[in-house]
């Protein structure tokens, strides 16, 4: 429509801004919206369209998780300590999307510093699930997921350290994708667990998701962990076929913890895809059972170091106290939320002399072993299929007193971060009217084929792109 | 009083002479307005990532090779976590472990007594410098991040320490600095802090085998302060022990004015830096071919040069040392040898008249020897010296004339041979002419002749001088000497 000049980029942007202004109160997706800035970006996109220099996403609005640095636009990580922090530089992904004429609508809510699975750990407000606003959209990229599900934005960016894109995508009934570690630059993403963090897209269907993945991927000399052939090319997205594909089902991900409703949708999905010619084989990767434990050593360890820069010297209103360490302790004590403090403590402990070998080093060994097991599976199968979340959207507050239960929700998504391989979640059906996501996992650098398979799976699943009933 | 044996471990930080910082592209320079050489990366803004500086890594590897270290073909950067206001990220990217630093388990030789002594090197590793805390004129403190992220190479001596005297401490630092200057990896300016030395000092009674409690000394910004500082600490610790006390493990600062050390902080417990491999940086791998290539390209190092000058050119130890203590002097000297100059004579002219004139005028020896301070480069090149030396050894000019010619050459930049030609200052070796001057001198000074005849033979110098005067310094001095003697007999 944009290219056919039926609407202008400004009209599209304005329509979304209006919708955000009127509807976001219900969902709490956005932390910062700068309308004049958005409209200026839309006008720039229009110029590209008018000059015939438009790419596939030029003029399309997008919401950005608020842990991705945006030059001149507040980037809070949903933390009091960064409440007034305005980055003087753009994350590489921001440079990429603006050079391709996407229009930034604003910054979306998250669990503070991306630590959480419910979006309730935001220092500012919880986000709500558009399918049922009494429920959580999942986390940590809850604002970005809910914004796409609620049609406040057609696209959004999130970050995924242990499932923070795929899990909320599952709870909100949309597509969420974590690319191979190193295919999307982390430069400008406020670090949580550096060896696990990866930026990725949310969209309402696989095709949009793939186009956005193409737009934000590529080698970046500013990120030493960026891969050489990082660009995700999605030209062959629609040319795949389900017939003859071999999918593995790791039994550890279908045991115990699954809600019955989720289990049922998984069974239906397997049945549907079997009819389409996919061959399923059950496999066993016992290390999956250690995933959450391992993750909750490595990610907090890295986080404890990554968040050390927030010491009251440069960010946040400093708390005066005795001596430098006193200032650090007082400032951090007041401005970090409970979950962030808990993880910093866990991480500090895990790295401490005398505990390093028993915790951090051992966790790294388990991580390597788990990654090797999955690598082995990918040699025998085209993909590994799992639930994206063991539960459907839960009530806000329902699990906030049960941090352990919340952490266990990540067990399906954590392996992809441990091994650096890509994973995508798309809607497979509904349980009591709430979305249930299915996750496909593929080998490192297998992103193109993963997206192609996801596209085919989406075609085969009748509920894949259903929208919630909303005004 | 018991005899005490001091042990000194040396920790040296050298800022590397790279164009840009360790993990970003901000320029490296000294001084300047605060926070003018900073960017999001070296300020540690959230979301920024480090990209290692290849040339810093190469400099550290070359240093490791020059210090006879083993090379870590696989090496990683770690994070050293601690809170300090000058530390932008709350951690410093550094290198940890016994065999992980770029270079480890090497040694360096230092002159000691009449010979040489080996000082073992434990590690050579790379890290990033911190910012600088400053007191603001308006009160309060500020942080200048210009220095934050400057590549810093840490060189630590082996344990147990090989160094046991203040002189050796100074000599170690001196030799290390010289090597870094030869490698052109550090400007070695102790006074600017671009090379910083922190000795760990302990003493133990000579009947005790385990080392005593050590103190660390900071703020040493000259060789003299290193020597005095170590000496002071040794005496202080001995006094503490002799008084029945025990030495506390602490960090002490050096006060250059009072020449005493003062307590900065106690180190009752070892701080836990929670080192772990920095996940933002991928492990480094070096091929043997690359390392051997670096080794092959190392310049000849000061001690090797000194030995060569001594053994091949038969220079005295002191003269040779004078030449090698400045790389530019050594280069100048060797250029002179290449041009056919006699090593001994070239050396003599360099370290006497040339050195004096450079010192008087504040000029430097070559374009390459120029640094930030705006010195002029001397017009005298190795070819000038060789020309002059040759004129003297061929007997064309006298030594006395040569000295005057050198001064003129230094001023004008003209070659000695052309100055000699212009002035007609060639040496006079015509024995009849000289004899005439000699007789004149004897005739004019009968009293001196009388003294000589009565046994005061040293007055001959005066008579020779008179002849040289008559010849305006051009007479062949040895001939004058001979003829004066003959005439007096």
mmCIF file of N, CA and C in Angstrom, chain A residues 69 85 88-89 181 186-190 194-195 221-225 301-302 305-306 308-311 313-315 324-325 328 332 348 351-353 356 360, chain B residues 25 40-41 43-52 78-79 81-91 143 145 272-277 279-282:
data_model
loop_
_atom_site.group_PDB
_atom_site.id
_atom_site.type_symbol
_atom_site.label_atom_id
_atom_site.label_comp_id
_atom_site.label_asym_id
_atom_site.label_seq_id
_atom_site.Cartn_x
_atom_site.Cartn_y
_atom_site.Cartn_z
ATOM 1 N N UNK A 69 19.929 0.790 22.410
ATOM 2 C CA UNK A 69 20.286 2.210 22.471
ATOM 3 C C UNK A 69 19.775 2.972 21.259
ATOM 4 N N UNK A 85 18.447 8.374 31.157
ATOM 5 C CA UNK A 85 19.629 8.185 30.306
ATOM 6 C C UNK A 85 19.248 8.283 28.829
ATOM 7 N N UNK A 88 24.021 8.816 23.465
ATOM 8 C CA UNK A 88 24.531 9.692 22.403
ATOM 9 C C UNK A 88 24.856 8.920 21.128
ATOM 10 N N UNK A 89 24.449 7.678 21.054
ATOM 11 C CA UNK A 89 24.757 6.874 19.858
ATOM 12 C C UNK A 89 23.635 5.882 19.614
ATOM 13 N N UNK A 181 23.611 -16.632 17.374
ATOM 14 C CA UNK A 181 24.458 -15.650 18.074
ATOM 15 C C UNK A 181 25.536 -15.158 17.112
ATOM 16 N N UNK A 186 25.324 -6.997 18.472
ATOM 17 C CA UNK A 186 24.892 -6.634 19.825
ATOM 18 C C UNK A 186 25.310 -5.210 20.187
ATOM 19 N N UNK A 187 26.013 -4.527 19.283
ATOM 20 C CA UNK A 187 26.491 -3.188 19.618
ATOM 21 C C UNK A 187 25.301 -2.273 19.905
ATOM 22 N N UNK A 188 25.236 -1.744 21.100
ATOM 23 C CA UNK A 188 24.140 -0.860 21.472
ATOM 24 C C UNK A 188 23.039 -1.560 22.258
ATOM 25 N N UNK A 189 23.090 -2.876 22.322
ATOM 26 C CA UNK A 189 22.147 -3.600 23.188
ATOM 27 C C UNK A 189 22.733 -3.587 24.600
ATOM 28 N N UNK A 190 22.018 -3.027 25.539
ATOM 29 C CA UNK A 190 22.543 -2.967 26.906
ATOM 30 C C UNK A 190 22.701 -4.401 27.411
ATOM 31 N N UNK A 194 26.229 -11.329 28.209
ATOM 32 C CA UNK A 194 26.823 -11.030 26.906
ATOM 33 C C UNK A 194 26.997 -12.245 26.000
ATOM 34 N N UNK A 195 27.295 -13.396 26.586
ATOM 35 C CA UNK A 195 27.551 -14.557 25.738
ATOM 36 C C UNK A 195 26.252 -15.215 25.297
ATOM 37 N N UNK A 221 31.739 -4.583 12.466
ATOM 38 C CA UNK A 221 33.116 -4.510 12.979
ATOM 39 C C UNK A 221 33.169 -3.994 14.412
ATOM 40 N N UNK A 222 32.077 -3.424 14.900
ATOM 41 C CA UNK A 222 32.086 -2.912 16.270
ATOM 42 C C UNK A 222 31.760 -3.986 17.305
ATOM 43 N N UNK A 223 31.359 -5.149 16.813
ATOM 44 C CA UNK A 223 31.036 -6.260 17.714
ATOM 45 C C UNK A 223 31.994 -7.401 17.390
ATOM 46 N N UNK A 224 32.942 -7.653 18.293
ATOM 47 C CA UNK A 224 33.960 -8.683 18.032
ATOM 48 C C UNK A 224 33.367 -10.076 17.924
ATOM 49 N N UNK A 225 32.167 -10.266 18.482
ATOM 50 C CA UNK A 225 31.555 -11.591 18.419
ATOM 51 C C UNK A 225 30.645 -11.728 17.204
ATOM 52 N N UNK A 301 26.236 -14.288 36.360
ATOM 53 C CA UNK A 301 27.663 -13.995 36.501
ATOM 54 C C UNK A 301 28.041 -12.866 35.544
ATOM 55 N N UNK A 302 27.648 -13.024 34.293
ATOM 56 C CA UNK A 302 27.967 -11.979 33.316
ATOM 57 C C UNK A 302 27.246 -10.681 33.663
ATOM 58 N N UNK A 305 28.817 -8.434 36.307
ATOM 59 C CA UNK A 305 29.903 -7.620 35.777
ATOM 60 C C UNK A 305 29.368 -6.522 34.845
ATOM 61 N N UNK A 306 28.438 -6.899 33.978
ATOM 62 C CA UNK A 306 27.891 -5.920 33.025
ATOM 63 C C UNK A 306 27.209 -4.742 33.716
ATOM 64 N N UNK A 308 27.959 -3.535 36.629
ATOM 65 C CA UNK A 308 28.819 -2.858 37.610
ATOM 66 C C UNK A 308 29.025 -1.386 37.263
ATOM 67 N N UNK A 309 28.851 -1.038 35.974
ATOM 68 C CA UNK A 309 29.084 0.360 35.579
ATOM 69 C C UNK A 309 28.031 1.300 36.170
ATOM 70 N N UNK A 310 26.931 0.746 36.622
ATOM 71 C CA UNK A 310 25.895 1.606 37.202
ATOM 72 C C UNK A 310 26.210 1.782 38.686
ATOM 73 N N UNK A 311 27.191 2.642 38.945
ATOM 74 C CA UNK A 311 27.748 2.744 40.291
ATOM 75 C C UNK A 311 27.433 4.079 40.965
ATOM 76 N N UNK A 313 28.296 6.947 39.820
ATOM 77 C CA UNK A 313 29.220 7.989 39.375
ATOM 78 C C UNK A 313 28.675 8.675 38.127
ATOM 79 N N UNK A 314 28.122 7.881 37.216
ATOM 80 C CA UNK A 314 27.690 8.438 35.933
ATOM 81 C C UNK A 314 26.180 8.371 35.689
ATOM 82 N N UNK A 315 25.503 7.369 36.253
ATOM 83 C CA UNK A 315 24.098 7.190 35.919
ATOM 84 C C UNK A 315 23.228 7.271 37.162
ATOM 85 N N UNK A 324 33.408 5.898 48.599
ATOM 86 C CA UNK A 324 32.932 5.494 47.277
ATOM 87 C C UNK A 324 32.074 4.240 47.336
ATOM 88 N N UNK A 325 32.559 3.227 48.063
ATOM 89 C CA UNK A 325 31.808 1.971 48.132
ATOM 90 C C UNK A 325 30.443 2.212 48.778
ATOM 91 N N UNK A 328 28.245 3.636 46.081
ATOM 92 C CA UNK A 328 27.876 2.562 45.146
ATOM 93 C C UNK A 328 26.752 1.725 45.747
ATOM 94 N N UNK A 332 22.931 1.780 44.215
ATOM 95 C CA UNK A 332 22.457 0.538 43.606
ATOM 96 C C UNK A 332 21.335 -0.072 44.435
ATOM 97 N N UNK A 348 27.704 -12.621 41.472
ATOM 98 C CA UNK A 348 28.915 -12.244 42.201
ATOM 99 C C UNK A 348 29.442 -13.447 42.983
ATOM 100 N N UNK A 351 31.105 -16.126 40.797
ATOM 101 C CA UNK A 351 32.431 -15.790 40.268
ATOM 102 C C UNK A 351 33.477 -15.654 41.356
ATOM 103 N N UNK A 352 33.060 -15.748 42.602
ATOM 104 C CA UNK A 352 33.991 -15.468 43.688
ATOM 105 C C UNK A 352 35.029 -16.572 43.845
ATOM 106 N N UNK A 353 36.195 -16.152 44.318
ATOM 107 C CA UNK A 353 37.286 -17.098 44.549
ATOM 108 C C UNK A 353 36.779 -18.211 45.456
ATOM 109 N N UNK A 356 34.235 -20.213 42.040
ATOM 110 C CA UNK A 356 34.316 -20.113 40.585
ATOM 111 C C UNK A 356 34.330 -21.488 39.918
ATOM 112 N N UNK A 360 30.764 -21.379 38.196
ATOM 113 C CA UNK A 360 30.886 -20.804 36.853
ATOM 114 C C UNK A 360 31.563 -21.772 35.885
ATOM 115 N N UNK B 25 38.622 3.647 18.909
ATOM 116 C CA UNK B 25 39.514 4.366 18.008
ATOM 117 C C UNK B 25 39.880 5.765 18.489
ATOM 118 N N UNK B 40 31.748 6.648 23.259
ATOM 119 C CA UNK B 40 30.896 5.763 24.069
ATOM 120 C C UNK B 40 31.616 4.506 24.545
ATOM 121 N N UNK B 41 32.552 3.979 23.750
ATOM 122 C CA UNK B 41 33.207 2.723 24.127
ATOM 123 C C UNK B 41 34.138 2.919 25.329
ATOM 124 N N UNK B 43 34.147 5.328 27.388
ATOM 125 C CA UNK B 43 33.377 5.813 28.532
ATOM 126 C C UNK B 43 32.578 4.668 29.151
ATOM 127 N N UNK B 44 32.563 3.527 28.469
ATOM 128 C CA UNK B 44 31.837 2.370 28.985
ATOM 129 C C UNK B 44 30.335 2.563 28.998
ATOM 130 N N UNK B 45 29.799 3.324 28.035
ATOM 131 C CA UNK B 45 28.340 3.526 28.013
ATOM 132 C C UNK B 45 27.652 2.182 27.799
ATOM 133 N N UNK B 46 26.453 2.030 28.384
ATOM 134 C CA UNK B 46 25.762 0.742 28.253
ATOM 135 C C UNK B 46 25.564 0.373 26.781
ATOM 136 N N UNK B 47 25.808 -0.872 26.482
ATOM 137 C CA UNK B 47 25.590 -1.353 25.117
ATOM 138 C C UNK B 47 26.817 -1.306 24.236
ATOM 139 N N UNK B 48 27.866 -0.612 24.675
ATOM 140 C CA UNK B 48 29.052 -0.540 23.824
ATOM 141 C C UNK B 48 29.878 -1.815 23.964
ATOM 142 N N UNK B 49 30.679 -2.081 22.960
ATOM 143 C CA UNK B 49 31.478 -3.302 22.931
ATOM 144 C C UNK B 49 32.918 -2.978 22.531
ATOM 145 N N UNK B 50 33.854 -3.751 23.066
ATOM 146 C CA UNK B 50 35.272 -3.505 22.766
ATOM 147 C C UNK B 50 35.719 -4.203 21.479
ATOM 148 N N UNK B 51 36.574 -3.529 20.721
ATOM 149 C CA UNK B 51 37.215 -4.173 19.570
ATOM 150 C C UNK B 51 38.726 -4.023 19.779
ATOM 151 N N UNK B 52 39.445 -5.147 19.898
ATOM 152 C CA UNK B 52 40.859 -5.050 20.284
ATOM 153 C C UNK B 52 41.736 -4.374 19.232
ATOM 154 N N UNK B 78 40.419 -11.149 30.127
ATOM 155 C CA UNK B 78 39.510 -11.374 31.251
ATOM 156 C C UNK B 78 38.935 -10.045 31.721
ATOM 157 N N UNK B 79 37.914 -10.155 32.517
ATOM 158 C CA UNK B 79 37.422 -8.970 33.211
ATOM 159 C C UNK B 79 37.887 -9.028 34.658
ATOM 160 N N UNK B 81 37.007 -7.409 38.017
ATOM 161 C CA UNK B 81 35.868 -6.647 38.541
ATOM 162 C C UNK B 81 36.181 -5.962 39.855
ATOM 163 N N UNK B 82 36.042 -4.666 39.879
ATOM 164 C CA UNK B 82 36.125 -3.912 41.147
ATOM 165 C C UNK B 82 35.510 -2.536 40.933
ATOM 166 N N UNK B 83 35.122 -1.917 42.036
ATOM 167 C CA UNK B 83 34.511 -0.584 41.939
ATOM 168 C C UNK B 83 35.540 0.490 42.238
ATOM 169 N N UNK B 84 35.659 1.445 41.349
ATOM 170 C CA UNK B 84 36.472 2.626 41.607
ATOM 171 C C UNK B 84 35.967 3.730 40.682
ATOM 172 N N UNK B 85 35.910 4.973 41.156
ATOM 173 C CA UNK B 85 35.267 6.006 40.331
ATOM 174 C C UNK B 85 35.957 6.239 38.978
ATOM 175 N N UNK B 86 37.260 5.913 38.886
ATOM 176 C CA UNK B 86 37.937 6.158 37.610
ATOM 177 C C UNK B 86 37.775 5.003 36.629
ATOM 178 N N UNK B 87 37.013 3.992 37.028
ATOM 179 C CA UNK B 87 36.862 2.788 36.208
ATOM 180 C C UNK B 87 35.487 2.830 35.533
ATOM 181 N N UNK B 88 35.436 3.126 34.240
ATOM 182 C CA UNK B 88 34.137 3.423 33.613
ATOM 183 C C UNK B 88 33.148 2.245 33.608
ATOM 184 N N UNK B 89 33.625 1.022 33.513
ATOM 185 C CA UNK B 89 32.699 -0.094 33.365
ATOM 186 C C UNK B 89 32.492 -0.896 34.648
ATOM 187 N N UNK B 90 33.215 -0.534 35.696
ATOM 188 C CA UNK B 90 33.130 -1.356 36.902
ATOM 189 C C UNK B 90 33.974 -2.607 36.774
ATOM 190 N N UNK B 91 34.675 -2.737 35.677
ATOM 191 C CA UNK B 91 35.676 -3.793 35.511
ATOM 192 C C UNK B 91 36.711 -3.290 34.531
ATOM 193 N N UNK B 143 36.071 13.160 36.928
ATOM 194 C CA UNK B 143 36.868 12.107 36.315
ATOM 195 C C UNK B 143 37.203 12.520 34.889
ATOM 196 N N UNK B 145 38.354 11.013 31.478
ATOM 197 C CA UNK B 145 38.422 9.691 30.840
ATOM 198 C C UNK B 145 39.348 9.660 29.628
ATOM 199 N N UNK B 272 39.090 -9.822 45.983
ATOM 200 C CA UNK B 272 38.627 -10.833 45.030
ATOM 201 C C UNK B 272 38.122 -10.123 43.780
ATOM 202 N N UNK B 273 38.876 -10.235 42.710
ATOM 203 C CA UNK B 273 38.514 -9.512 41.485
ATOM 204 C C UNK B 273 37.537 -10.276 40.595
ATOM 205 N N UNK B 274 37.178 -11.477 40.987
ATOM 206 C CA UNK B 274 36.192 -12.265 40.243
ATOM 207 C C UNK B 274 36.496 -12.276 38.739
ATOM 208 N N UNK B 275 37.740 -12.637 38.430
ATOM 209 C CA UNK B 275 38.142 -12.712 37.019
ATOM 210 C C UNK B 275 37.295 -13.719 36.259
ATOM 211 N N UNK B 276 36.891 -13.376 35.074
ATOM 212 C CA UNK B 276 36.337 -14.385 34.155
ATOM 213 C C UNK B 276 36.575 -13.897 32.733
ATOM 214 N N UNK B 277 36.588 -14.844 31.795
ATOM 215 C CA UNK B 277 36.895 -14.507 30.399
ATOM 216 C C UNK B 277 35.872 -13.504 29.889
ATOM 217 N N UNK B 279 33.275 -12.027 27.821
ATOM 218 C CA UNK B 279 32.473 -12.637 26.757
ATOM 219 C C UNK B 279 32.341 -11.752 25.513
ATOM 220 N N UNK B 280 32.760 -10.513 25.605
ATOM 221 C CA UNK B 280 32.650 -9.624 24.441
ATOM 222 C C UNK B 280 33.831 -9.753 23.492
ATOM 223 N N UNK B 281 34.852 -10.495 23.908
ATOM 224 C CA UNK B 281 36.055 -10.604 23.084
ATOM 225 C C UNK B 281 36.332 -12.057 22.779
ATOM 226 N N UNK B 282 36.622 -12.337 21.538
ATOM 227 C CA UNK B 282 36.879 -13.737 21.197
ATOM 228 C C UNK B 282 38.342 -14.064 21.495
#
